[in-house]
Coordinates of C-alpha atoms in Angstrom, one line a residue:
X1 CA 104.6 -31.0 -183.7
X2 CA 102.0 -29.9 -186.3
X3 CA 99.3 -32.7 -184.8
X4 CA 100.0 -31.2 -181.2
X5 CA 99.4 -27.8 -182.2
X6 CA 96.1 -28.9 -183.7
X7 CA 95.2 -30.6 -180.6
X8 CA 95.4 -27.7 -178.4
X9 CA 93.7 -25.9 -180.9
X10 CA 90.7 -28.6 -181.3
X11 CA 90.7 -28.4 -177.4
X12 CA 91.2 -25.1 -176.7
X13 CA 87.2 -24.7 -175.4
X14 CA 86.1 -22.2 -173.1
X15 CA 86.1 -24.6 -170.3
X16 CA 89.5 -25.4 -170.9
X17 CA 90.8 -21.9 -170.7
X18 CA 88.9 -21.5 -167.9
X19 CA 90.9 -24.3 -166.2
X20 CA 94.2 -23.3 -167.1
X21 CA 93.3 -19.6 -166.1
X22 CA 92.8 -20.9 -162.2
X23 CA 95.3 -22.7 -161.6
X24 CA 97.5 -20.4 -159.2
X25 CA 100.9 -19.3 -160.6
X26 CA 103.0 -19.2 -157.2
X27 CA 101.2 -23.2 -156.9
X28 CA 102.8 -24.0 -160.2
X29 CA 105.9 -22.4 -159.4
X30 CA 106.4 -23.4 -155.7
X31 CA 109.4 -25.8 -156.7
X32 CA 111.4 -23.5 -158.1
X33 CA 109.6 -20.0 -156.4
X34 CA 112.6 -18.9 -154.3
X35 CA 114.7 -19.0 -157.8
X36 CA 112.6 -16.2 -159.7
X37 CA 113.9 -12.9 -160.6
X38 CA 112.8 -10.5 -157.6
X39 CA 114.1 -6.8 -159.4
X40 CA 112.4 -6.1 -163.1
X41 CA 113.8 -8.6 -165.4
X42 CA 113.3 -9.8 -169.1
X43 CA 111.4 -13.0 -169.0
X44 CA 110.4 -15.5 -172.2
X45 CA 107.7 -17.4 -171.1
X46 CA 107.8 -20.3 -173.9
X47 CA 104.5 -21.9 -174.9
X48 CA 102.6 -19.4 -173.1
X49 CA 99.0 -20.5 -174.0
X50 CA 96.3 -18.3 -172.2
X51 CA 99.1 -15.9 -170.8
X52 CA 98.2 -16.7 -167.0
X53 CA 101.9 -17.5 -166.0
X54 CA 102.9 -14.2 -168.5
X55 CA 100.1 -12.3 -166.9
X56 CA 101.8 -12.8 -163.1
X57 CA 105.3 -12.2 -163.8
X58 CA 104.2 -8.9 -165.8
X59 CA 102.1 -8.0 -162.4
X60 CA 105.5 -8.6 -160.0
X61 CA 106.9 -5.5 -162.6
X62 CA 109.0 -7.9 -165.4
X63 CA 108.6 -7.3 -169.0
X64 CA 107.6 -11.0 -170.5
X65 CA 107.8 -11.8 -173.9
X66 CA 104.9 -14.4 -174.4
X67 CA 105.5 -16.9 -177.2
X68 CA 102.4 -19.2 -178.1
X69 CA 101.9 -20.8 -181.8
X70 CA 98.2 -22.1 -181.1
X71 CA 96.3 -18.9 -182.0
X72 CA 92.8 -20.6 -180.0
X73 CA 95.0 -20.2 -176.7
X74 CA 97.2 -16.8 -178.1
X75 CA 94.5 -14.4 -179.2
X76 CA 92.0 -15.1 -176.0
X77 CA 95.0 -14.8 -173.9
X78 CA 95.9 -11.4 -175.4
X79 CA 92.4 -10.3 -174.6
X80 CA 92.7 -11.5 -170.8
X81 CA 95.9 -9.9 -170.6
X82 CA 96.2 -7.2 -172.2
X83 CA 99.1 -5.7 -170.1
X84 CA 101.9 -3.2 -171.6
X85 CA 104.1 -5.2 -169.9
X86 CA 103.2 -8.3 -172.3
X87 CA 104.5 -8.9 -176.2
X88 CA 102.6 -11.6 -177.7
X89 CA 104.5 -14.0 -180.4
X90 CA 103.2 -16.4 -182.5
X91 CA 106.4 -18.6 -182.7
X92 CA 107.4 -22.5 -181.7
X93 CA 110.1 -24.8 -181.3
X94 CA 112.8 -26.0 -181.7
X95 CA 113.8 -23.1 -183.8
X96 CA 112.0 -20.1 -181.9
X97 CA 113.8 -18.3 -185.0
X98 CA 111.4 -14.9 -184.1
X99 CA 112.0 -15.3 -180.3
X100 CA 115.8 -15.0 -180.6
X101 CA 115.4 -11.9 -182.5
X102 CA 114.3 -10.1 -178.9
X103 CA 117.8 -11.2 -177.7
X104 CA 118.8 -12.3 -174.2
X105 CA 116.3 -12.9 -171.0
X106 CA 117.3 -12.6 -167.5
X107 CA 114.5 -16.1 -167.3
X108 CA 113.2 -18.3 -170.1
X109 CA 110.5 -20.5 -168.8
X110 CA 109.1 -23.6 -170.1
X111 CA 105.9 -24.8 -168.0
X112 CA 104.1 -27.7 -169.4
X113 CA 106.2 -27.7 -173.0
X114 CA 109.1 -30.2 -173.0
X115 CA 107.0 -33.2 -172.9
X116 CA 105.8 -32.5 -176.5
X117 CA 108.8 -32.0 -178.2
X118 CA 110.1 -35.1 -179.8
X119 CA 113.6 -36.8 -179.0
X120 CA 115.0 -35.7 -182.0
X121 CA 114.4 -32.5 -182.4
X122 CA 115.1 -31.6 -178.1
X123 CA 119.0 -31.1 -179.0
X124 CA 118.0 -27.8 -181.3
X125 CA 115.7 -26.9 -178.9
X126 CA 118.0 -26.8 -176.2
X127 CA 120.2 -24.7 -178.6
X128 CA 117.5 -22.9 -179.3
X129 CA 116.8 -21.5 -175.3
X130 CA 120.4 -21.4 -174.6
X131 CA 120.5 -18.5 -176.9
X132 CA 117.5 -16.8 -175.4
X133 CA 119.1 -17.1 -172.0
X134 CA 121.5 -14.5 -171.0
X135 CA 124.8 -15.5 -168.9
X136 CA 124.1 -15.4 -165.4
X137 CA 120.1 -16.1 -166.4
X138 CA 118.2 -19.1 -165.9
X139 CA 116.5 -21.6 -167.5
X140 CA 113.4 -23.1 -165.4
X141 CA 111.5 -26.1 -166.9
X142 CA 108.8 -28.5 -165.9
X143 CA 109.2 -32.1 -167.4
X144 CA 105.8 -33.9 -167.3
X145 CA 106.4 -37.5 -166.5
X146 CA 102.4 -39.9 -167.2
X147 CA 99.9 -39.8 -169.6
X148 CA 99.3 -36.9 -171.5
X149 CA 95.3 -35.8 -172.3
X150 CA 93.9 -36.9 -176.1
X151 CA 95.0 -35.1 -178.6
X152 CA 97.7 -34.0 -177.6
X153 CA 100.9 -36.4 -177.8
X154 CA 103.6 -36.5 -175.0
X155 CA 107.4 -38.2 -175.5
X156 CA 109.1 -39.5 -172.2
X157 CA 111.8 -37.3 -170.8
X158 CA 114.9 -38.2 -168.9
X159 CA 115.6 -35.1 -166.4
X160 CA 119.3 -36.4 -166.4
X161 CA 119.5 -36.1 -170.3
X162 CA 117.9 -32.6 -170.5
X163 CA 120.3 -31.8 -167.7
X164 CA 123.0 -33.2 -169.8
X165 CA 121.8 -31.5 -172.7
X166 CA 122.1 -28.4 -170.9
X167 CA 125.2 -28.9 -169.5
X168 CA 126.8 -28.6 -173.1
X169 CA 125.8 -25.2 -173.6
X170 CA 127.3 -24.1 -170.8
X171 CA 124.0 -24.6 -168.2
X172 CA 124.6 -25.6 -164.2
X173 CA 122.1 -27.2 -162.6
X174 CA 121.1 -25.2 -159.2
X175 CA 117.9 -27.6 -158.3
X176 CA 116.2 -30.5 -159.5
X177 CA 112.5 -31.5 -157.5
X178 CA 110.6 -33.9 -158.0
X179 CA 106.6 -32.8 -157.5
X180 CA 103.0 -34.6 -158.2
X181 CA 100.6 -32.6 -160.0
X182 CA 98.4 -29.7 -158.0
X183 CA 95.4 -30.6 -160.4
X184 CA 93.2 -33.7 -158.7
X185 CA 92.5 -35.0 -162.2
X186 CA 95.8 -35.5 -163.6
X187 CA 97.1 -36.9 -160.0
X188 CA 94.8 -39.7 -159.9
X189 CA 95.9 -40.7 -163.6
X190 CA 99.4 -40.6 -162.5
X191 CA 101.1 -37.5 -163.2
X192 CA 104.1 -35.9 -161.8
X193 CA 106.6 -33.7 -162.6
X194 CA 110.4 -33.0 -162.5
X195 CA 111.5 -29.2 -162.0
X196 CA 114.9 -28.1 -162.9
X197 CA 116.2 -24.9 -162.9
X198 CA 119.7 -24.2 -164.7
X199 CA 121.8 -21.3 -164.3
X200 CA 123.6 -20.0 -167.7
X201 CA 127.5 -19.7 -166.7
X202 CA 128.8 -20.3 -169.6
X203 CA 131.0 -23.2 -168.1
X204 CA 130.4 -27.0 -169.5
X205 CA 130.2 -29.4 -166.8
X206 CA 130.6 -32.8 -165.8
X207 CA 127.5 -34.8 -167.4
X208 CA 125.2 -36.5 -164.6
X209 CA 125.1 -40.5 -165.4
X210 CA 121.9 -41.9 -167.0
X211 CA 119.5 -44.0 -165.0

């Protein structure tokens, strides 16, 4: 994890933040849009970066814990969003061990993260946002499926293991959509992404067969 921190951090140039600031939120989100909390809520937006996706759920009235461990992305982002609604937390997985001393959000969102954590260390992880998530809250992840830019390295992901994964610690899966990517650029290399969104009931269920 330690050489894909220092990638961001190596690439973390004006002109990237720039890019990552203009991509539009409800775009990103479209898959899973319908799902978000609607009422105030506590939302964990994991691996934060610039705080753009923070920045918009704060805006709709939610108080958003922002947890970013590449301080070239974290302290610009605290300066473009400085919102009361935002805490900012230097913190990373799998263990997120400051994270879960907030307690239990009503969301816990992972845009753009899974992809870098490595096979071996996805089970803790998992652990990890199932105790961030409240029961009855939900867990909304994008799983990045092509190349991933230099610098920073990318693992392959299996929606129907993380699903599975999930399913252990008591997650039900309430949609799974398959997208391309909105950014021109990382379409014509390929890229596309998987969408899940996993309700926190507390009930293990039946594990979805491996393709």
């Amino acid at each position: 994890m330690d050489d894909i921190l220092k990638g961001y951090a190596e690439a973390a140039t004006p002109e990237l933040i720039s890019r990552f600031e203009n991509l539009d939120c409800g775009a990103v989100y479209a898959p899973v849009i319908d799902l978000l909390p609607t009422t105030p809520s506590r939302i964990a937006d994991i691996g934060s970066g610039t705080g753009r996706d923070a920045a918009w759920f704060a805006a709709q009235g939610h108080d958003v814990l922002a947890v970013e461990p590449v301080g070239e992305l974290r302290e610009p982002g605290m300066q473009l969003h400085s919102s009361e609604k935002i805490i900012w937390l230097d913190d990373t997985l799998p263990a997120l061990t400051r994270a879960r001393c907030y307690g239990a959000f009503d969301l816990v969102a992972l845009c753009g993260v899974w992809h870098h954590i490595h096979h071996d260390a996805r089970r803790a992880a998992m652990e990890s946002l199932s105790a961030m998530t409240a029961t009855g809250g939900l867990l909304i992840m994008s799983l990045r499926h092509g190349p991933a830019p230099e610098g920073r390295r990318a693992f392959a992901i299996s929606p129907a293991e993380t699903i599975n994964e999930a399913a252990r610690l008591g997650f039900t899966l309430i949609r799974e959509a398959e997208v391309g990517s909105i950014q021109a650029g990382n379409r014509a290399l390929g890229v596309h992404w998987t969408w899940i969104a996993l309700r926190k009931t507390g009930r293990t269920s039946g594990l979805l067969q491996q393709p």
